[in-house]
C-alpha positions as a LaTeX table, in Angstrom:
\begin{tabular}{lrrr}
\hline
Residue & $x$ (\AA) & $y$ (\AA) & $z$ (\AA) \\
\hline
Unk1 & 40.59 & 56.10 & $-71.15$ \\
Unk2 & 36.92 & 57.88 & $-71.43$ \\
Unk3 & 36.63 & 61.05 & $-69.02$ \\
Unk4 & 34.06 & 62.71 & $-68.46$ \\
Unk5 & 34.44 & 66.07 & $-66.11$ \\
Unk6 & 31.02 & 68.04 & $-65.49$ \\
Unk7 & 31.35 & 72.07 & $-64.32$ \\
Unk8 & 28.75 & 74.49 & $-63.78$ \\
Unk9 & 26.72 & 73.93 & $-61.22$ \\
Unk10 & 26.13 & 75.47 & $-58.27$ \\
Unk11 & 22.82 & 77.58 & $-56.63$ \\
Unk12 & 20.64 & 79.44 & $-58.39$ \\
Unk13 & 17.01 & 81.87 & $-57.51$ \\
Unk14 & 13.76 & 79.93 & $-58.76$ \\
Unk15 & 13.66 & 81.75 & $-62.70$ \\
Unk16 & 17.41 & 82.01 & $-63.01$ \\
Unk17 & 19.90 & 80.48 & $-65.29$ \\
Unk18 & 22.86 & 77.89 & $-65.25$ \\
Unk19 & 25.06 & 76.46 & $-67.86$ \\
Unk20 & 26.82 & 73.00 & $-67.19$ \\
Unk21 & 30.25 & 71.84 & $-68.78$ \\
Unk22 & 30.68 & 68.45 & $-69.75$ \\
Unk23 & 34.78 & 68.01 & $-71.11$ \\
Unk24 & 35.04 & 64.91 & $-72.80$ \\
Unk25 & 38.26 & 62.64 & $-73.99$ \\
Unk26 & 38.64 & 58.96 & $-74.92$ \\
Unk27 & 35.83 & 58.84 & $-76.85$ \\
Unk28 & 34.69 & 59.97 & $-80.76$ \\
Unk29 & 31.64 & 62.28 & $-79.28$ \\
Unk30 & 30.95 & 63.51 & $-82.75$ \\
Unk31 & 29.57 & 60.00 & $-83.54$ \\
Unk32 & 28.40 & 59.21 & $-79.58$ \\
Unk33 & 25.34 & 60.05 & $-77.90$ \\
Unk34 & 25.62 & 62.69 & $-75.07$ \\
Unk35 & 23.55 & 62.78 & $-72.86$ \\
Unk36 & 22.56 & 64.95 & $-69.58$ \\
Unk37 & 20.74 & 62.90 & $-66.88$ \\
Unk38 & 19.86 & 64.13 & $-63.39$ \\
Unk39 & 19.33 & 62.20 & $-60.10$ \\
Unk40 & 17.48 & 63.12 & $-56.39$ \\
Unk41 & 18.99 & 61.46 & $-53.34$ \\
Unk42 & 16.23 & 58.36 & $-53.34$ \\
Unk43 & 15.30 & 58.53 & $-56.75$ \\
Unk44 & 15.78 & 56.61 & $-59.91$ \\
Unk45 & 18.34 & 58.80 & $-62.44$ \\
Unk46 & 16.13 & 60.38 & $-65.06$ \\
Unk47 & 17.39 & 61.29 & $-68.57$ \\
Unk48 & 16.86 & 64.91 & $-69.58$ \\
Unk49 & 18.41 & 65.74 & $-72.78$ \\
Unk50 & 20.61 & 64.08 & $-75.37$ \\
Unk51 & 22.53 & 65.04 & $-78.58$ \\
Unk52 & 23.60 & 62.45 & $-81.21$ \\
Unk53 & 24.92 & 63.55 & $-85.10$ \\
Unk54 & 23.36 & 67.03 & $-83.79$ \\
Unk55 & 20.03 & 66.08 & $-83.17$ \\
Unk56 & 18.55 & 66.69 & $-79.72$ \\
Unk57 & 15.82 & 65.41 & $-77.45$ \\
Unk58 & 14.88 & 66.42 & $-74.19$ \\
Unk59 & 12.58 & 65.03 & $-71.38$ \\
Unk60 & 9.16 & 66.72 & $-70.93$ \\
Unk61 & 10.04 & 67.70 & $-68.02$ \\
Unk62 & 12.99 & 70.49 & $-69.43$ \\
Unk63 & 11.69 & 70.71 & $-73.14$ \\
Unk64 & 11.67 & 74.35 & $-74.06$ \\
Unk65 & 13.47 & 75.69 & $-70.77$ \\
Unk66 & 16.83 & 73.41 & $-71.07$ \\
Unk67 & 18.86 & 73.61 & $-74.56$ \\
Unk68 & 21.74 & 71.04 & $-75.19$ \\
Unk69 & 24.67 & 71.96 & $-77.52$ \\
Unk70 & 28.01 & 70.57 & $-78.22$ \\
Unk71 & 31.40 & 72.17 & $-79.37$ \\
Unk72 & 33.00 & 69.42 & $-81.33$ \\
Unk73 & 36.34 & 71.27 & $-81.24$ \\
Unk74 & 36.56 & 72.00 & $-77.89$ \\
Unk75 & 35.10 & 68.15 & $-77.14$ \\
Unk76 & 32.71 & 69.76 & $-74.76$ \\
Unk77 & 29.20 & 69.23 & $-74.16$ \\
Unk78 & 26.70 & 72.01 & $-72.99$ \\
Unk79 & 23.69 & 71.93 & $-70.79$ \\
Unk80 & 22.13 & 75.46 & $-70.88$ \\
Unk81 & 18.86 & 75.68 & $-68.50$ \\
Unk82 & 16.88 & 78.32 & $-68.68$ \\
Unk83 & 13.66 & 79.30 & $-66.32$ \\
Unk84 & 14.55 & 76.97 & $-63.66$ \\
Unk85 & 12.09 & 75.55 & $-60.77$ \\
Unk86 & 13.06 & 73.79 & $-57.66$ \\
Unk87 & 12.46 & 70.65 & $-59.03$ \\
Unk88 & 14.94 & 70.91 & $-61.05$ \\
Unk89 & 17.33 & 70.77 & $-58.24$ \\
Unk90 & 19.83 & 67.04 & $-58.46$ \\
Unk91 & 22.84 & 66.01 & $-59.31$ \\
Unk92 & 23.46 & 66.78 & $-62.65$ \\
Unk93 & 25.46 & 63.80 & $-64.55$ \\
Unk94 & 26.91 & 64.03 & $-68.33$ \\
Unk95 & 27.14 & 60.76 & $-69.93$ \\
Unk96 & 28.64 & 58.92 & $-73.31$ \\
Unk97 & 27.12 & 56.21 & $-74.54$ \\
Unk98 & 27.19 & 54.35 & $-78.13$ \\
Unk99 & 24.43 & 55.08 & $-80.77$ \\
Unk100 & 22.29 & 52.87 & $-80.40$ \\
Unk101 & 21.91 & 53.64 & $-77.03$ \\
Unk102 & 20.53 & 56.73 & $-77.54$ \\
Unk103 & 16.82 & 56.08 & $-78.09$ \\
Unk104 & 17.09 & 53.93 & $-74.71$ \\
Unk105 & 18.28 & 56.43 & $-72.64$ \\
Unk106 & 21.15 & 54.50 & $-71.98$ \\
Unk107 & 24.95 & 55.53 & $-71.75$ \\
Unk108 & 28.08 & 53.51 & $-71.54$ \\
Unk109 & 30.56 & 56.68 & $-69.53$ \\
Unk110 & 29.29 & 58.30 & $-66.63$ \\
Unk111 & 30.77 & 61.55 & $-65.33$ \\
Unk112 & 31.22 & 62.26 & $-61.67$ \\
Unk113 & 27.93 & 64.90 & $-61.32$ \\
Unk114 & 27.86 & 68.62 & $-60.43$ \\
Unk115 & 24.88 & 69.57 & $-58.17$ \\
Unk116 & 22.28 & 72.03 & $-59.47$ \\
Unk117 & 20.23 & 73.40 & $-56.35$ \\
Unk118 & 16.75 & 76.21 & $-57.08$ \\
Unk119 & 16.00 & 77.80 & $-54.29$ \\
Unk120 & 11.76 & 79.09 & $-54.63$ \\
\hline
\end{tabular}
């Protein structure tokens, strides 16, 4: 059975930092694409940064303020964000998907969320 268990989130000053968690079994995420997408109450889900055979990619929207990094012993997936804005504020969702997913921004495993709220 794929799990996927997000921690990390919480509330955070306009500028600060947060790192999410992403623990991951059932699944060979060495050879998967992780993925970090985010979703507003009313709004489509939006992909912001994935990892697959250690090379990332990241949204506009992040790129150069978010970094995404895995442990492969630990099976845990990291979401570091750096300089955030209030519009970064969502539910933050990791997600497992096969490799050819990837350059779809498409995932297979969805994790439960952990909400990310930026106060200005």
């Amino acid at each position: 059975e794929v799990q996927l268990v997000e921690s990390g989130g919480g509330s955070v000053q306009a500028g600060g930092s947060l790192r999410l968690s992403c623990a991951a079994s059932g699944l060979p995420t060495e050879t998967y694409c992780m993925a970090w997408y985010r979703q507003v109450s009313g709004r489509e889900r939006e992909g912001v940064a994935r990892i697959l055979l250690g090379m990332p990619a990241y949204s506009d929207a992040v790129k150069g303020r978010f970094t995404i990094s895995q442990d492969k012993d630990k099976n845990t997936l990291y979401l570091h964000m750096n300089n955030l804005l209030p519009e970064d504020t969502a539910m933050y969702y990791c997600a497992a998907g096969e490799a050819w997913r990837c350059g779809h921004w498409e995932a297979s495993y969805w994790g439960q969320g952990t909400q990310v709220t930026v106060d200005s």
